[in-house]
Tab-separated table of C-alpha atoms in Angstrom:
chain	number	residue	atom	x	y	z
A	20	MET	CA	-75.320	151.098	228.146
A	21	LYS	CA	-75.629	152.928	224.869
A	22	GLU	CA	-76.882	155.795	226.094
A	23	ASP	CA	-74.376	156.049	228.722
A	24	PHE	CA	-72.032	155.745	225.630
A	25	ALA	CA	-73.367	158.774	223.622
A	26	LYS	CA	-73.235	160.957	227.368
A	27	GLU	CA	-69.950	160.100	228.373
A	28	GLY	CA	-69.208	161.024	224.886
A	29	LEU	CA	-70.929	164.472	224.280
A	30	GLN	CA	-69.201	166.189	228.192
A	31	LYS	CA	-65.881	165.092	225.841
A	32	ILE	CA	-66.659	167.466	222.897
A	33	GLU	CA	-64.751	169.957	221.880
A	34	GLU	CA	-63.714	172.730	219.393
A	35	LYS	CA	-60.745	170.389	218.440
A	36	ASP	CA	-63.870	167.730	217.320
A	37	LEU	CA	-64.995	170.146	215.528
A	38	GLU	CA	-62.252	171.309	213.873
A	39	ALA	CA	-61.868	167.288	213.121
A	40	VAL	CA	-64.488	166.737	211.771
A	41	VAL	CA	-64.438	170.007	208.990
A	42	LYS	CA	-61.292	168.531	207.771
A	43	LYS	CA	-62.862	165.190	207.696
A	44	GLU	CA	-65.923	166.408	205.397
A	45	GLU	CA	-64.749	163.947	202.798
A	46	GLN	CA	-65.196	160.817	205.047
A	47	VAL	CA	-67.647	162.123	207.096
A	48	ARG	CA	-69.716	162.658	203.037
A	49	ASN	CA	-68.668	158.986	201.639
A	50	SER	CA	-69.551	157.826	205.315
A	51	LEU	CA	-72.758	159.017	205.095
A	52	SER	CA	-73.443	157.409	201.192
A	53	ARG	CA	-74.617	154.200	202.506
A	54	ILE	CA	-78.086	155.809	203.763
A	55	GLU	CA	-81.656	156.351	203.311
A	56	LYS	CA	-82.116	159.332	201.513
A	57	ASN	CA	-84.314	161.007	203.523
A	58	VAL	CA	-81.107	161.365	206.541
A	59	LYS	CA	-78.405	161.667	204.776
A	60	ASP	CA	-80.669	164.938	204.030
A	61	GLU	CA	-81.042	166.008	206.538
A	62	LEU	CA	-77.017	164.468	207.896
A	63	GLU	CA	-75.455	166.682	204.996
A	64	THR	CA	-77.789	169.695	205.705
A	65	LEU	CA	-76.421	169.692	209.491
A	66	LEU	CA	-72.451	169.035	207.727
A	67	GLU	CA	-73.155	171.881	206.109
A	68	LEU	CA	-74.382	174.098	209.742
A	69	LEU	CA	-71.372	171.937	210.972
A	70	LYS	CA	-68.610	174.457	208.207
A	71	ASP	CA	-70.844	177.448	208.925
A	72	TYR	CA	-71.051	177.500	213.136
A	73	TYR	CA	-66.523	176.893	211.919
A	74	ARG	CA	-66.108	179.665	210.205
A	75	GLY	CA	-67.943	181.435	212.606
A	76	GLU	CA	-70.670	182.275	210.293
A	77	TYR	CA	-73.087	180.541	212.192
A	78	LYS	CA	-74.133	181.134	216.070
A	79	ALA	CA	-78.123	180.474	216.243
A	80	ILE	CA	-76.838	176.991	217.722
A	81	SER	CA	-75.917	176.398	222.048
A	82	TRP	CA	-72.163	173.569	222.027
A	83	ARG	CA	-74.309	171.207	223.505
A	84	SER	CA	-76.532	170.392	219.796
A	85	VAL	CA	-72.709	170.915	218.065
A	86	ALA	CA	-71.238	168.446	219.958
A	87	LEU	CA	-74.008	166.420	220.268
A	88	ALA	CA	-73.556	166.288	216.332
A	89	VAL	CA	-69.407	166.870	215.609
A	90	PHE	CA	-69.922	163.893	218.168
A	91	ALA	CA	-72.883	162.157	215.821
A	92	PHE	CA	-70.181	162.338	212.954
A	93	LEU	CA	-67.038	161.307	214.243
A	94	TYR	CA	-68.844	157.575	215.327
A	95	LEU	CA	-69.341	157.733	212.225
A	96	ILE	CA	-66.528	157.942	211.165
A	97	ASN	CA	-65.150	154.997	213.688
A	98	PRO	CA	-64.568	152.365	212.937
A	99	LEU	CA	-63.640	151.523	216.716
A	100	ASP	CA	-67.107	152.274	218.133
A	101	LEU	CA	-69.477	150.869	219.619
A	102	LEU	CA	-70.494	148.096	217.706
A	103	PRO	CA	-66.927	147.908	215.268
A	104	ASP	CA	-68.411	148.171	211.315
A	105	PHE	CA	-66.019	145.837	210.000
A	106	THR	CA	-68.542	143.409	212.122
A	107	GLY	CA	-71.542	144.261	208.973
A	108	ALA	CA	-74.455	145.153	208.911
A	109	LEU	CA	-74.616	145.407	213.426
A	110	GLY	CA	-71.718	147.497	212.788
A	111	PHE	CA	-73.702	149.409	210.526
A	112	ILE	CA	-76.916	149.492	212.595
A	113	ASP	CA	-75.319	151.320	215.340
A	114	ASP	CA	-74.305	154.008	213.629
A	115	LEU	CA	-77.465	154.958	212.292
A	116	ALA	CA	-79.225	154.783	215.555
A	117	VAL	CA	-76.743	157.129	216.637
A	118	LEU	CA	-76.930	159.245	213.605
A	119	GLY	CA	-81.668	159.098	213.853
A	120	SER	CA	-81.853	159.864	216.955
A	121	VAL	CA	-78.718	163.239	216.418
A	122	VAL	CA	-81.209	163.925	213.146
A	123	ALA	CA	-83.613	163.756	215.384
A	124	SER	CA	-82.965	165.657	218.646
A	125	LEU	CA	-81.833	168.127	216.406
A	126	ALA	CA	-84.224	168.077	213.870
A	127	ASP	CA	-85.169	172.445	215.365
A	128	ASP	CA	-82.172	173.878	215.416
A	129	ILE	CA	-81.545	171.796	211.638
A	130	ARG	CA	-84.690	173.161	210.757
A	131	ARG	CA	-84.134	177.305	211.269
A	132	TYR	CA	-80.686	176.200	210.011
A	133	LYS	CA	-82.083	175.556	206.967
A	134	LYS	CA	-84.799	178.893	207.365
A	135	TRP	CA	-80.982	180.767	208.114
A	136	LYS	CA	-79.099	179.632	204.526
A	137	GLU	CA	-82.330	180.621	202.536
A	138	GLU	CA	-82.535	183.732	203.672
A	139	LYS	CA	-78.831	184.788	203.322
A	140	GLU	CA	-79.224	182.979	199.982
A	141	LYS	CA	-81.691	185.163	198.971
A	142	GLU	CA	-79.537	188.293	200.205
A	143	SER	CA	-76.975	187.882	198.686
A	144	LYS	CA	-78.516	186.846	194.780
A	145	LEU	CA	-80.947	190.293	196.112
A	146	ASP	CA	-76.950	192.174	196.693
A	147	HIS	CA	-75.225	190.732	193.022
A	148	LEU	CA	-78.947	191.852	191.064
A	149	HIS	CA	-78.321	195.423	192.468
A	150	GLY	CA	-74.605	195.627	192.888
């Protein structure tokens, strides 16, 4: 059931949904505060990736991967998901399952983005030193 829900949700993601996640960054980050550190770090990197993609600075990712990340963040901040968060721990467990699955699915994209970001920061430092 959850896989069908995710597939259906993924197919409905549009550019406006990406914009909504970027604009709700603070709400997303607040929701991430409850998550185990290693998954949280990867999700924060994924949020930065989405922001760079939205601004047109990073394009080395498929729309399907972007849509999957957007779906996960919208799912996280939507209190009425498959198991609503007000049901207590069970509501949060389904969020973790979705987010963990997305992090695993997008591990290569996250790794490539981290490498790109490191290169960009190195170039910026070099430009600053020589400029």
